[in-house]
XYZ file of C-alpha atoms in Angstrom:
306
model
C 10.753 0.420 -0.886
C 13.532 -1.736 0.712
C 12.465 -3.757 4.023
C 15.238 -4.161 6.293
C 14.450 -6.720 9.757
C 17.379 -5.779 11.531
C 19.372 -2.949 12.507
C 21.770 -2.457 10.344
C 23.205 0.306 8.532
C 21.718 1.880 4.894
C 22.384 2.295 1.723
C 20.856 5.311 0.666
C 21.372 5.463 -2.866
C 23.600 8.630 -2.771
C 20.871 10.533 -1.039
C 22.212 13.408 1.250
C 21.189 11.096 5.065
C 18.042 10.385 6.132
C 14.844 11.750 8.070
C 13.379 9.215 9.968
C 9.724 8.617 10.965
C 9.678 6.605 14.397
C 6.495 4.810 15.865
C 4.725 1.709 15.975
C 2.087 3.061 13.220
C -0.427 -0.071 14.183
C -3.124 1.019 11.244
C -1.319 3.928 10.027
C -4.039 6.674 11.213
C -3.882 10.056 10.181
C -1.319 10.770 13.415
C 1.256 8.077 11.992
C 0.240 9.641 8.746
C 1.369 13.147 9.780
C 4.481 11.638 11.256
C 5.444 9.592 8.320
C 4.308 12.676 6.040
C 6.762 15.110 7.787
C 9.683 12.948 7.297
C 8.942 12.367 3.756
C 8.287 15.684 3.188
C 11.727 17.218 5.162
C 13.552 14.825 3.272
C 12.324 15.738 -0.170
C 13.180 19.345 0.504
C 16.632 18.002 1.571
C 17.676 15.550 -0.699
C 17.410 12.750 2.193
C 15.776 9.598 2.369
C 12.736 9.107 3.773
C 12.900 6.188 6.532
C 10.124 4.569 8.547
C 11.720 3.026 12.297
C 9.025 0.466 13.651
C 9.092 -2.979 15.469
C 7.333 -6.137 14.450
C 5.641 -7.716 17.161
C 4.461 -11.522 17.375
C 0.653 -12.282 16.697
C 0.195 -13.398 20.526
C 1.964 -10.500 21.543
C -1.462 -7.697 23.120
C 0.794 -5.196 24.353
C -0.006 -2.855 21.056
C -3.979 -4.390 21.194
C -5.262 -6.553 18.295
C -3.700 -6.094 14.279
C -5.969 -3.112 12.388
C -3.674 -3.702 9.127
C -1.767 -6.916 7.766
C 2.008 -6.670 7.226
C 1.815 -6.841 3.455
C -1.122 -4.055 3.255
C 1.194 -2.211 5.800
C 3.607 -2.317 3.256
C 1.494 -0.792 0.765
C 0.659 1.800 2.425
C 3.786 2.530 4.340
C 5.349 2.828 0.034
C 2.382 5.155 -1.305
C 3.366 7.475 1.092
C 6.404 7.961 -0.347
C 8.819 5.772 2.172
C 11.955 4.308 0.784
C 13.259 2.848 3.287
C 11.293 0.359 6.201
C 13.284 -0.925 8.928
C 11.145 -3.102 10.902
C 13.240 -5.703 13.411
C 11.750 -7.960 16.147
C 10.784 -5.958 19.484
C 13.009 -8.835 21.146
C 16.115 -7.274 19.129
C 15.059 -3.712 20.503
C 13.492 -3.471 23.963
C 16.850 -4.077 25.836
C 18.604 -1.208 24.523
C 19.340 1.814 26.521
C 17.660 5.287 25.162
C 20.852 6.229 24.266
C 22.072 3.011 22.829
C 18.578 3.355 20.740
C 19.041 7.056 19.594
C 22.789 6.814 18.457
C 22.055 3.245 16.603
C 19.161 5.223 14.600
C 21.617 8.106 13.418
C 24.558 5.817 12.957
C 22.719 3.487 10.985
C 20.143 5.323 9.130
C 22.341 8.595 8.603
C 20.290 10.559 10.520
C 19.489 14.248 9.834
C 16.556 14.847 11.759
C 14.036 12.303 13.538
C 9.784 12.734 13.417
C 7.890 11.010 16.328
C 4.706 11.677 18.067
C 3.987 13.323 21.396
C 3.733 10.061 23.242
C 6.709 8.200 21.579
C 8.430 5.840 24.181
C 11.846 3.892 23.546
C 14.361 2.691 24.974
C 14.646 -0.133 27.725
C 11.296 0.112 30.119
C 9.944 2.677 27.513
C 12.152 5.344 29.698
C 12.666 7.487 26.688
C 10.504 10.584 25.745
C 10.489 13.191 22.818
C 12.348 15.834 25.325
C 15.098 13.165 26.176
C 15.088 12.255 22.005
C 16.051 15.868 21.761
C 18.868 16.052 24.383
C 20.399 12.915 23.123
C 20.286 14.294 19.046
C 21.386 17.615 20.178
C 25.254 17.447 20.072
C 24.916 15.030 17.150
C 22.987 17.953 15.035
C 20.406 15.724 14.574
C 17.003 17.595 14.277
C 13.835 16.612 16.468
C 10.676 17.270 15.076
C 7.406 16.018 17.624
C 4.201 16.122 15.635
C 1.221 16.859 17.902
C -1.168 14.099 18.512
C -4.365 14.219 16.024
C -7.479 14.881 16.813
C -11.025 13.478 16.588
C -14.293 14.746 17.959
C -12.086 16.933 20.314
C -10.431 13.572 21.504
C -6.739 12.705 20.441
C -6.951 9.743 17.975
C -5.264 6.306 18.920
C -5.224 2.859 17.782
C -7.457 1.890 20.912
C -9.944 4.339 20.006
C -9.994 2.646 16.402
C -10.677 -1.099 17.948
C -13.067 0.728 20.035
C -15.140 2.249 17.197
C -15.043 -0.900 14.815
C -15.920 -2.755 18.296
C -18.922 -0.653 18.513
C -19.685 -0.645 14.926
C -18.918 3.010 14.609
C -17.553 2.633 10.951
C -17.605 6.504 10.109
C -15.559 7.589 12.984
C -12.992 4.709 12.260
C -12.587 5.350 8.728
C -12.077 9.147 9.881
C -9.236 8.373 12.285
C -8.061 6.155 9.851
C -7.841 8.763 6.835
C -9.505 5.678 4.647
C -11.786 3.430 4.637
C -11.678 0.336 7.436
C -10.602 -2.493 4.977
C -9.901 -6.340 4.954
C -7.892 -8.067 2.314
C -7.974 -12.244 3.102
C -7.989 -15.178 1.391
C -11.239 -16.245 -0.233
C -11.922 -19.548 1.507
C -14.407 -22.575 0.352
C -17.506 -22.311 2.430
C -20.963 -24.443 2.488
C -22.357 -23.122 -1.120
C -25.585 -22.072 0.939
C -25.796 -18.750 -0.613
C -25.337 -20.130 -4.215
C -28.082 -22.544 -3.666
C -30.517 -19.306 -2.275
C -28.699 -17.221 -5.542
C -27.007 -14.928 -3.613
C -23.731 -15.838 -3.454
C -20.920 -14.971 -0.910
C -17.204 -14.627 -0.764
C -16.145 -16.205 2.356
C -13.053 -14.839 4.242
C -11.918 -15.470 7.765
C -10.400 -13.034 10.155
C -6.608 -14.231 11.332
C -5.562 -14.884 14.679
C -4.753 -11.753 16.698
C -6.992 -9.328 14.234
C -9.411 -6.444 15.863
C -12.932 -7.841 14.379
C -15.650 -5.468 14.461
C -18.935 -5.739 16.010
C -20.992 -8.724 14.367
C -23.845 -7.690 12.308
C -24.423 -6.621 8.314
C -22.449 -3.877 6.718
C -22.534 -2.463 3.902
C -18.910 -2.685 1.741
C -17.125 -2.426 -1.073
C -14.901 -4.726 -2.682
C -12.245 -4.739 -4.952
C -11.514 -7.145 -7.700
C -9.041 -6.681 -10.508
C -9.015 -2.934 -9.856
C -12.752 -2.732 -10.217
C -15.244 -1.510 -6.917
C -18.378 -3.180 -6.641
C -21.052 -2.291 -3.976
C -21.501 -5.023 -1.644
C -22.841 -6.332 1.277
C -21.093 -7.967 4.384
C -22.266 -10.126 6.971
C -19.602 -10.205 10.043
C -20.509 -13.113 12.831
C -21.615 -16.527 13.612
C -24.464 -17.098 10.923
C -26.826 -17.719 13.746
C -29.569 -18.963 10.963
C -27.782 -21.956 9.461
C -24.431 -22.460 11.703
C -24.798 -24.803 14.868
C -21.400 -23.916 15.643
C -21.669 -20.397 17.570
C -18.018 -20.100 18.389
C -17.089 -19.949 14.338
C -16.989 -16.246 13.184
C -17.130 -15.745 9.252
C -17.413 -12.945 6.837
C -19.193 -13.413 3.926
C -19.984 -10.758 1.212
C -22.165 -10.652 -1.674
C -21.704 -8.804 -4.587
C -24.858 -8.565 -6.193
C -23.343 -7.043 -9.985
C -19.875 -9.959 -10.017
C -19.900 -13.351 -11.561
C -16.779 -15.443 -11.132
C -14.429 -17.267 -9.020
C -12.457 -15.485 -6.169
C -11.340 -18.993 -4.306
C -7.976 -18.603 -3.074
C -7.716 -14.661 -4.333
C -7.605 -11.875 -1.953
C -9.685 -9.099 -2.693
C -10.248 -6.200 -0.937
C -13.081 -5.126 1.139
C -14.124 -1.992 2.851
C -16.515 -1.259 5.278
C -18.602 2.152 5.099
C -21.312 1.595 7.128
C -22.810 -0.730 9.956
C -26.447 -1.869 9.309
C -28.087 -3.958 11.804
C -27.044 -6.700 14.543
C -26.836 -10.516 13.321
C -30.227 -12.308 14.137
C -31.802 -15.486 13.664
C -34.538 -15.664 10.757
C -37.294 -18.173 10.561
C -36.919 -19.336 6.936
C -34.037 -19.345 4.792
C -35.977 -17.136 2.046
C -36.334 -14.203 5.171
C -32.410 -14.681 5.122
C -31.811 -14.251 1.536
C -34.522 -11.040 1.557
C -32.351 -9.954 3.908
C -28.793 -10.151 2.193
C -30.844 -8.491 -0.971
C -31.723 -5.715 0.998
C -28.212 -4.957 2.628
C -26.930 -5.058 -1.351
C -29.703 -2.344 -2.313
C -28.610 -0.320 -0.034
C -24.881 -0.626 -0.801
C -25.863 0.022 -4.627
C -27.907 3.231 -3.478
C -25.017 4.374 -1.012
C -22.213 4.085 -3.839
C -24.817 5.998 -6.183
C -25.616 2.503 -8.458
C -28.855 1.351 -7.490
């Protein structure tokens, strides 16, 4: 997949124009997913290239709500479905251009044949464009329009804010639904105290970025990836009210019960299937490490391994 962070026009390999996918896509949910998969699919039946439009915004920047994916696992994902093509500038580069100024630089640089957005797509300066005025504008350009309806959830259309809201709530099932996949974190394994070595249950310890949704604090039980390999495991999201005097640091630490080695400085991948139980202070330290053995049973009897 080639990554482009600027407007600028394609090279499309000989491919007969494009179909382009339009859309923030902030966790690529199964309504980005439909959007993206149209485009792929239109341009597959006519030997196009399948383009993603998006905007990167800054970190500090809350006007899309807290990250639910990192850029590289974005990527990823944004390539298995078949994308070829990711044009992703700064919002800054965008957000003064006139609807029209934004439609005819999408067809002129991407060869457009036909464009896929959502119901509620906005663009343009002041977010003054809709999919009706996307239509008028591509109209005497022969451009197709094609507006994918907004997904649905529980009778409720699905959105990024309902996602935070869910892994806010600890409502992993319904996230993972609106998702399409499992809720997953891939960060750096970081040095921590050695406390669970010394009780022999032994954590990888990873730390949410800046200006990432984190869901509710508790115990949860995971899976994580190493080397291509799933292991059931357990995850502890919050403060470590037991053994942290610090209240205000937030960790994640996850044991997997059937791995030996060293992960320092790797990034593995974990996913979260279900919420236990709320964070709480324990007495002793050996209540704490019955505790972290229990949350791992139950991950090996919920992945069928106990």
């Amino acid at each position: 997949m080639q990554i482009y962070s600027q407007l600028s026009p394609l090279e499309l390999g000989g491919k007969q124009g494009a179909a382009v996918a339009m859309g923030y896509f902030d966790g690529i949910h199964i309504g980005h997913r439909a959007v993206i998969g149209g485009a792929v699919e239109w341009a597959r039946t006519h030997g196009a290239a399948p383009v993603v439009f998006t905007f990167h915004l800054p970190v500090e920047n809350r006007m899309k709500g807290k990250r639910l994916i990192s850029t590289a696992d974005k990527h990823r994902l944004m390539e298995n479905l078949g994308v070829e093509h990711y044009l992703v500038p700064d919002f800054e580069l965008i957000k003064g251009l006139s609807a029209e100024a934004f439609v005819r630089g999408i067809v002129e640089d991407c060869q457009a044949r036909a464009l896929f957005c959502g119901e509620n797509f906005t663009f343009g300066a002041r977010a003054a464009g809709t999919p009706e005025l996307l239509r008028q504008l591509c109209a005497p350009m022969g451009v197709e329009v094609v507006v994918l309806p907004m997904a649905q959830f529980e009778e409720k259309t699905v959105s990024s804010t309902r996602i935070r809201s869910a892994l806010e709530g600890g409502d992993i099932p319904a996230a993972n639904a609106m998702l399409g996949m499992p809720y997953a974190i891939r960060f750096p394994v970081l040095h921590g105290k050695g406390l669970g070595h010394t009780l022999g249950v032994p954590t990888i310890n990873q730390v949410y970025p800046q200006g990432f949704q984190l869901p509710r604090f508790g115990i949860y039980i995971t899976r994580t990836c190493i080397d291509g390999v799933w292991y059931p495991s357990a995850t502890g999201l919050g403060t470590r009210p037991t053994v942290n005097e610090d209240q205000t640091k937030v960790t994640c630490e996850t044991f997997i019960p059937d791995f030996a080695g060293d992960l320092y400085g790797k990034e593995p991948v974990v996913e979260f299937h279900a919420y236990l139980s709320p964070s709480k202070k324990f007495d002793t330290l050996d209540q704490l490490r019955d505790c972290i053995w229990n949350a791992a049973r139950r991950a090996r009897e919920y992945f069928g391994q106990a």
